[in-house]
Amino acid sequence: MAAFILPPVESSPNSWGPMKVPDQLTKVPYQQFSKSEPIGRITDWTGALRFQGRFSQGAVPAGDQYAYVHEEDEATFQLVDSSRPQRTFFSRGAGRFRSSLAFRRQRNKDFRNLADNQRDNTRFQNQGQNRRGGMQRGGRQDYNRNRQFTKQREPSVSIQANWVVVEDMEFVRMAKLSFPMKADVDERGKIDVGEDIVSCGALDWYEKSFDRVTVKSEKPLVRSDKPLLTNVTTTDDPIIRKLAKQEEFTVFGTDTAISTLMAASRSVYSWDIVVHRVGKRLFLEQRKNSELDSLTVSETANEPPVEDGAVVNTPKNLSLEATLINHSFLQQVLKKPSDESRYKFKEPNPFIATEDLDKNVCVAYKYRKFKLAEGLTLVVRCTLDAVTQGPSQDVNFLNIKALNEWDPRYSGVDWRSKLDTQPGAVLATELKNNSFKLARWTLSALLAGADALKVGYEV
């Protein structure tokens, strides 16, 4: 067993600590202190504030043994102004005003959505009470309240259990798709990517006086007594059946079906297109009495119309109203056949007899081909609404549509006060609220090779 040897202990009657400093500790800085001074800390790295509270500074002044000394040039250092900037009178409360204004706007939208889902017919009368109650409940609970009322829309066709999913394509992926095509220049210098195969039907002339109609010189809409235009499907078209016998053409469709597919990424409501495969040929068409034959209203708006039995402005009623307005508007802006003879193509209308043109909507059809790739040619039946004379007395084909205002409280723009002074603001609002509908109109005009797309406003 090893013996324990006590190390030597030196006693100093006049001071604390050892009598002499060991050799290995000669270079360690040492700070003096008074023997009567109470020790509150093991070390004091600052050397300035040694004790606070009830302990005093002590008799021995603080040394600079632990002071930091910068040996390099201090000219490269710059002082940073950490003082708070002085706020002027006009900037006080600006942030609070902006945040409260944005909160009030969002809260107003929340209350309107809440009232719609509760089937409250008097929501605009009680909106002030809802606002006062919402502030008392707190803004964080009511903020973005409309997100919890996102409606799950039903499919346009019932999905059968035995159906096989061939491919599932998201709208984000479809929006990035593009197909470069070589454009040709016709005899009038117009750039076009399509080529006419068959042109049939007759067109009435457009009345140019409607281009000068303003809000102050408005013209009331006259209801047309002619029946609505029947949109014949692709497989029932006799001309497409004849063209399908040629080996050159492989894909067939109408402007309604093709424009819907091209603008599919903008749609919100459910729709479906039927595809028939016959050998190496594809036929794309909408169903009979499909929703695609009607016009939607505020489909892409922030607050679209809701399906509610107690509300008149349901999506179905607004769609029917917009379809009838477009039908009547087209007949009103055309010249009467007795004033000037119709513009007739070589082939007659394949769906309406010539003697019945006065009793029905008079339109023309162009069957145009688009070469997508080698061995892949698309044939589209396009519709033209009217004809007019251009600046150089040449014939221009038109597509004519109409937008209708149904509730300015939802759109936020009053057409009567903005159409004459700020028509761009009205059009921008409609491009936002009816993006899918306007995209279909534009694409249909491009497919048909129309010279212009005229849009009227029904207030």
XYZ file of C-alpha atoms in Angstrom:
459
model
C 0.000 0.000 0.000
C 1.387 3.395 -1.060
C 1.947 5.907 1.665
C 0.197 9.249 1.552
C 2.666 12.147 1.662
C 1.248 15.538 2.655
C 2.472 18.295 0.286
C 4.252 21.243 1.849
C 1.918 24.016 3.027
C 3.277 27.526 3.466
C 1.699 29.936 5.917
C 1.662 33.704 5.258
C 0.614 35.786 8.248
C 0.348 39.073 6.252
C -1.523 38.136 3.045
C -3.786 35.630 1.302
C -2.357 33.032 -1.011
C 1.055 31.454 -1.358
C 4.340 33.051 -0.341
C 5.786 32.861 -3.867
C 4.413 32.267 -7.336
C 5.227 28.881 -8.921
C 7.254 28.957 -12.104
C 4.405 27.615 -14.284
C 2.119 30.496 -13.152
C 4.495 33.415 -13.587
C 2.933 34.504 -16.912
C -0.708 34.309 -15.742
C -2.129 37.812 -15.041
C -2.997 38.469 -11.454
C -5.233 41.191 -10.044
C -4.765 42.372 -6.499
C -7.561 42.600 -3.987
C -7.952 43.629 -0.372
C -7.941 41.007 2.356
C -11.039 42.538 3.971
C -12.942 42.638 0.707
C -15.763 40.028 0.417
C -15.356 37.820 -2.612
C -18.554 37.704 -4.703
C -17.186 36.372 -7.984
C -14.492 33.921 -8.897
C -13.241 36.104 -11.749
C -13.937 39.610 -13.035
C -13.182 39.795 -16.735
C -14.243 43.417 -17.191
C -12.368 44.938 -14.311
C -14.851 47.819 -14.142
C -18.024 46.734 -12.297
C -16.748 44.302 -9.768
C -19.670 44.258 -7.345
C -23.173 45.559 -7.446
C -25.956 45.770 -4.939
C -24.912 45.785 -1.286
C -21.200 45.151 -1.959
C -18.962 48.173 -2.319
C -16.115 48.794 -4.747
C -13.315 47.767 -2.377
C -10.037 49.407 -1.337
C -7.892 48.146 -4.202
C -8.673 49.802 -7.570
C -9.481 47.578 -10.511
C -6.530 46.753 -12.678
C -6.174 46.436 -16.402
C -4.774 42.946 -16.481
C -7.748 41.664 -18.480
C -8.249 44.754 -20.641
C -8.433 44.175 -24.432
C -5.764 45.920 -26.450
C -6.123 46.120 -30.246
C -2.696 46.031 -31.762
C -3.716 46.701 -35.413
C -4.732 49.936 -37.113
C -8.153 51.144 -36.006
C -8.622 53.482 -38.964
C -10.582 50.814 -40.800
C -13.295 50.701 -38.129
C -16.477 52.750 -38.483
C -19.045 53.499 -35.850
C -22.571 52.342 -36.575
C -25.441 54.650 -35.704
C -27.637 52.467 -33.517
C -29.947 55.263 -32.441
C -33.630 54.980 -33.421
C -34.679 57.329 -36.239
C -36.974 60.117 -35.241
C -40.488 59.598 -36.583
C -42.216 62.533 -38.184
C -45.784 63.549 -37.606
C -47.029 62.129 -40.929
C -45.463 58.700 -40.433
C -46.997 58.088 -37.027
C -49.671 55.442 -37.187
C -49.234 54.791 -40.939
C -48.455 51.104 -40.462
C -51.386 50.653 -38.129
C -53.672 52.364 -40.643
C -52.568 50.141 -43.520
C -52.877 46.957 -41.504
C -56.277 47.923 -40.139
C -57.509 48.883 -43.619
C -56.428 45.535 -45.063
C -58.040 43.786 -42.106
C -61.338 45.596 -42.628
C -61.392 44.720 -46.317
C -60.700 41.062 -45.644
C -63.230 41.002 -42.832
C -65.926 42.440 -45.113
C -65.341 39.601 -47.583
C -65.477 37.073 -44.760
C -68.867 38.294 -43.605
C -70.308 38.129 -47.110
C -69.155 34.534 -47.518
C -70.456 33.665 -44.076
C -73.855 35.112 -44.890
C -74.040 33.159 -48.166
C -73.390 29.872 -46.442
C -75.996 30.584 -43.783
C -78.614 31.366 -46.467
C -79.265 34.820 -45.119
C -81.265 36.880 -47.623
C -80.737 40.092 -45.674
C -76.964 39.840 -45.412
C -76.355 43.349 -46.773
C -78.748 44.842 -44.198
C -77.118 43.049 -41.276
C -73.575 43.507 -42.469
C -72.984 46.462 -40.180
C -74.006 44.415 -37.150
C -71.687 41.606 -38.220
C -68.793 44.029 -38.521
C -69.306 45.361 -34.992
C -69.582 41.867 -33.601
C -66.498 40.730 -35.516
C -64.310 43.406 -33.932
C -65.359 42.362 -30.451
C -64.544 38.724 -31.146
C -61.052 39.567 -32.326
C -59.533 39.821 -35.756
C -57.310 36.735 -35.677
C -60.281 34.381 -35.393
C -62.218 36.006 -38.272
C -59.265 36.585 -40.605
C -59.456 34.465 -43.779
C -62.714 32.960 -42.586
C -63.772 32.343 -46.195
C -61.106 29.672 -46.566
C -63.124 27.229 -44.524
C -66.048 27.480 -46.988
C -64.176 26.130 -50.031
C -66.755 24.200 -51.990
C -66.024 20.755 -53.346
C -67.624 20.770 -56.785
C -69.339 17.695 -58.111
C -68.062 16.166 -61.360
C -70.012 16.921 -64.524
C -70.469 13.200 -65.187
C -70.824 10.349 -62.725
C -67.592 8.356 -62.604
C -68.101 4.619 -62.965
C -66.150 2.116 -60.886
C -65.019 0.124 -63.926
C -63.395 3.119 -65.641
C -59.625 2.957 -66.057
C -57.547 6.104 -65.585
C -55.275 6.423 -68.608
C -53.501 9.604 -67.479
C -54.048 12.253 -64.826
C -52.816 15.694 -65.887
C -52.829 18.680 -63.536
C -53.717 22.196 -64.641
C -50.269 23.469 -63.640
C -48.714 21.075 -66.109
C -51.184 21.971 -68.855
C -50.535 25.694 -68.437
C -46.871 25.166 -69.356
C -47.612 23.244 -72.552
C -47.029 24.950 -75.888
C -46.850 23.796 -79.475
C -44.863 25.816 -82.016
C -46.548 26.026 -85.404
C -45.448 27.594 -88.644
C -47.686 30.470 -89.689
C -48.564 31.393 -93.272
C -49.381 34.815 -94.698
C -52.478 35.018 -96.868
C -53.138 37.363 -99.791
C -54.254 40.143 -97.427
C -51.030 39.966 -95.418
C -52.733 38.285 -92.453
C -50.740 35.781 -90.424
C -52.613 32.510 -89.952
C -51.611 29.039 -88.833
C -54.682 27.283 -90.218
C -55.983 26.523 -93.673
C -59.588 26.561 -94.846
C -60.958 23.271 -96.197
C -64.693 23.945 -96.496
C -66.648 27.189 -95.958
C -70.412 27.034 -95.775
C -73.401 29.067 -94.653
C -74.320 32.753 -94.886
C -73.606 35.818 -92.746
C -75.482 39.038 -92.028
C -73.669 42.370 -92.134
C -72.663 44.116 -88.931
C -74.286 47.462 -88.088
C -71.366 49.852 -87.480
C -73.498 52.381 -85.629
C -73.237 50.195 -82.522
C -69.532 51.051 -82.298
C -70.535 54.586 -81.264
C -72.929 53.579 -78.485
C -72.037 55.029 -75.069
C -73.632 55.001 -71.640
C -75.379 58.297 -72.351
C -76.573 57.112 -75.758
C -77.379 53.561 -74.717
C -79.721 51.300 -76.628
C -82.055 48.908 -74.823
C -81.592 45.225 -75.517
C -84.345 43.738 -77.641
C -85.242 40.145 -77.012
C -84.874 37.942 -80.066
C -87.700 35.611 -81.044
C -85.370 33.265 -82.923
C -84.456 29.936 -81.302
C -81.047 29.394 -79.795
C -78.317 28.119 -82.047
C -78.000 24.348 -81.821
C -74.429 23.189 -81.376
C -74.237 19.984 -83.414
C -71.716 17.480 -82.074
C -68.685 16.351 -84.031
C -69.907 12.870 -84.891
C -73.292 14.198 -86.121
C -71.702 16.701 -88.512
C -72.190 15.479 -92.115
C -69.195 17.420 -93.443
C -66.853 15.979 -90.813
C -68.061 12.514 -91.739
C -67.019 13.164 -95.328
C -63.649 14.558 -94.284
C -63.034 11.574 -92.005
C -62.838 9.340 -95.083
C -59.657 11.088 -96.198
C -56.382 9.635 -94.914
C -54.854 13.083 -94.394
C -57.039 14.071 -91.415
C -56.687 12.237 -88.091
C -58.244 14.390 -85.289
C -61.642 16.129 -85.498
C -63.406 18.532 -83.159
C -65.512 21.674 -82.818
C -64.273 25.088 -81.746
C -66.214 24.631 -78.495
C -64.374 21.442 -77.541
C -60.934 22.497 -78.783
C -61.036 25.973 -77.173
C -62.166 24.406 -73.904
C -59.165 22.077 -73.896
C -56.813 24.931 -74.745
C -58.137 27.108 -71.886
C -58.660 24.232 -69.432
C -56.160 25.601 -66.904
C -58.396 28.663 -66.355
C -61.621 26.765 -65.638
C -63.184 26.329 -62.202
C -66.480 24.555 -62.861
C -66.576 20.891 -63.824
C -66.908 19.874 -67.481
C -66.158 16.847 -69.632
C -65.415 16.083 -73.280
C -66.148 12.781 -75.001
C -63.389 11.258 -77.160
C -64.286 8.614 -79.736
C -61.552 6.532 -81.302
C -62.388 5.007 -84.677
C -59.367 3.228 -86.094
C -56.558 5.794 -86.214
C -58.907 8.772 -85.924
C -60.074 10.684 -82.871
C -63.335 12.626 -82.554
C -63.584 15.189 -79.725
C -67.020 16.512 -78.860
C -69.117 17.816 -76.007
C -72.203 15.971 -74.820
C -75.650 16.967 -75.993
C -77.081 19.751 -73.810
C -73.677 20.071 -72.165
C -72.687 22.893 -69.836
C -70.116 23.936 -72.416
C -72.928 25.210 -74.661
C -73.870 27.763 -71.980
C -71.868 30.739 -70.747
C -70.601 30.966 -67.191
C -70.703 34.152 -65.107
C -67.998 35.187 -62.610
C -66.533 31.699 -62.700
C -62.997 32.812 -61.803
C -63.971 35.657 -59.436
C -62.832 35.800 -55.824
C -66.471 35.522 -54.751
C -68.283 33.442 -57.387
C -72.060 32.993 -57.188
C -73.175 30.164 -54.928
C -75.822 27.493 -55.289
C -78.523 28.535 -52.843
C -82.208 27.910 -53.169
C -83.085 31.210 -51.479
C -80.871 33.308 -53.785
C -81.912 34.272 -57.298
C -78.397 34.782 -58.661
C -77.320 31.145 -58.731
C -74.688 29.978 -61.241
C -77.343 28.153 -63.277
C -79.675 31.173 -63.504
C -76.819 33.541 -64.320
C -75.559 31.161 -67.002
C -78.979 31.015 -68.625
C -79.287 34.807 -68.509
C -75.847 35.341 -70.074
C -76.598 32.841 -72.848
C -79.875 34.565 -73.722
C -78.228 38.000 -73.624
C -75.536 36.880 -76.071
C -78.176 35.392 -78.348
C -80.288 38.561 -78.396
C -77.292 40.886 -78.615
C -75.980 39.134 -81.731
C -79.305 39.476 -83.541
C -79.678 43.130 -82.567
C -76.302 44.359 -83.873
C -76.816 42.829 -87.331
C -78.476 44.501 -90.297
C -81.785 43.168 -91.468
C -81.542 40.858 -94.490
C -83.850 43.181 -96.431
C -81.447 46.122 -96.113
C -78.515 44.355 -97.729
C -78.027 40.895 -99.161
C -76.271 38.333 -97.023
C -72.693 37.292 -97.582
C -72.903 33.694 -98.782
C -70.224 31.052 -99.050
C -70.032 28.448 -101.780
C -71.528 25.682 -99.663
C -74.941 26.075 -97.906
C -75.503 25.729 -94.208
C -75.268 21.987 -93.411
C -77.724 22.190 -90.492
C -80.364 24.724 -91.622
C -82.145 24.812 -94.937
C -81.780 27.960 -97.025
C -85.482 28.777 -96.872
C -85.375 28.639 -93.045
C -82.498 31.082 -92.539
C -84.824 33.985 -91.700
C -86.388 31.959 -88.896
C -83.084 30.869 -87.341
C -79.757 32.336 -86.339
C -77.731 32.960 -89.472
C -74.095 31.903 -88.965
C -71.352 30.467 -91.131
C -68.979 27.563 -90.538
C -65.387 27.101 -91.586
C -63.736 23.714 -91.490
C -60.057 24.399 -91.008
C -57.044 22.113 -90.733
C -54.004 22.545 -88.488
C -50.975 20.380 -89.080
C -49.668 19.488 -85.638
C -46.991 17.006 -86.671
C -46.088 14.599 -89.426
C -49.100 12.329 -89.875
C -51.160 14.313 -87.328
C -53.629 16.877 -88.721
C -56.425 18.493 -86.711
C -59.714 19.529 -88.338
C -61.828 22.068 -86.428
C -65.332 23.290 -87.240
C -65.264 27.012 -86.469
C -68.174 29.464 -86.221
C -68.380 32.999 -87.634
C -71.101 35.424 -86.524
C -71.047 38.394 -88.906
C -69.229 40.150 -91.713
C -68.254 43.787 -92.249
C -66.208 45.924 -94.583
C -62.676 46.776 -93.552
C -60.819 50.071 -93.979
C -59.731 49.096 -97.500
C -63.235 47.905 -98.445
C -62.237 44.269 -97.991
C -64.432 41.693 -96.272
C -63.714 41.083 -92.576
C -65.245 38.245 -90.583
C -66.340 38.867 -87.001
C -67.136 37.023 -83.822
C -69.577 38.951 -81.638
C -70.033 38.378 -77.896
C -71.572 40.240 -74.941
C -70.672 40.677 -71.277
C -73.426 41.411 -68.779
C -73.309 43.086 -65.374
C -75.265 41.223 -62.718
C -74.222 42.745 -59.368
C -71.667 45.577 -59.056
C -71.295 44.851 -55.348
C -69.450 41.659 -56.208
C -67.346 42.938 -59.097
C -66.495 46.204 -57.346
C -66.856 48.246 -60.568
C -69.961 50.176 -61.559
C -70.188 49.918 -65.329
C -72.401 52.976 -65.826
C -69.876 55.263 -64.162
C -66.736 53.622 -65.598
C -67.490 52.533 -69.171
C -67.122 55.987 -70.735
C -64.239 57.240 -68.583
C -62.345 54.042 -67.665
C -63.260 51.230 -70.072
C -59.930 49.534 -69.381
C -60.832 49.077 -65.712
C -64.103 47.360 -66.665
C -62.341 45.063 -69.119
C -59.600 44.232 -66.597
C -62.227 43.286 -64.020
C -63.990 41.019 -66.495
C -60.695 39.421 -67.499
C -60.206 38.531 -63.863
C -63.756 37.397 -63.051
C -64.438 35.600 -66.369
C -60.985 34.460 -67.393
C -62.115 31.076 -68.718
C -65.014 32.466 -70.762
C -62.986 35.240 -72.377
C -60.139 32.837 -73.125
C -62.556 30.508 -74.929
C -63.944 33.422 -76.981
C -60.454 34.543 -77.961
C -59.290 31.056 -78.883
C -62.436 30.391 -80.921
C -61.815 33.589 -82.905
C -58.192 32.600 -83.507
C -59.154 29.108 -84.626
C -61.749 30.510 -87.035
C -59.315 33.037 -88.464
C -61.693 35.895 -87.621
C -60.486 39.407 -88.303
C -61.931 40.850 -85.098
C -63.695 39.874 -81.883
C -66.284 42.475 -80.874
C -67.469 42.473 -77.265
C -70.486 44.449 -76.055
C -71.452 45.438 -72.517
C -74.974 44.847 -71.265
C -75.724 46.932 -68.185
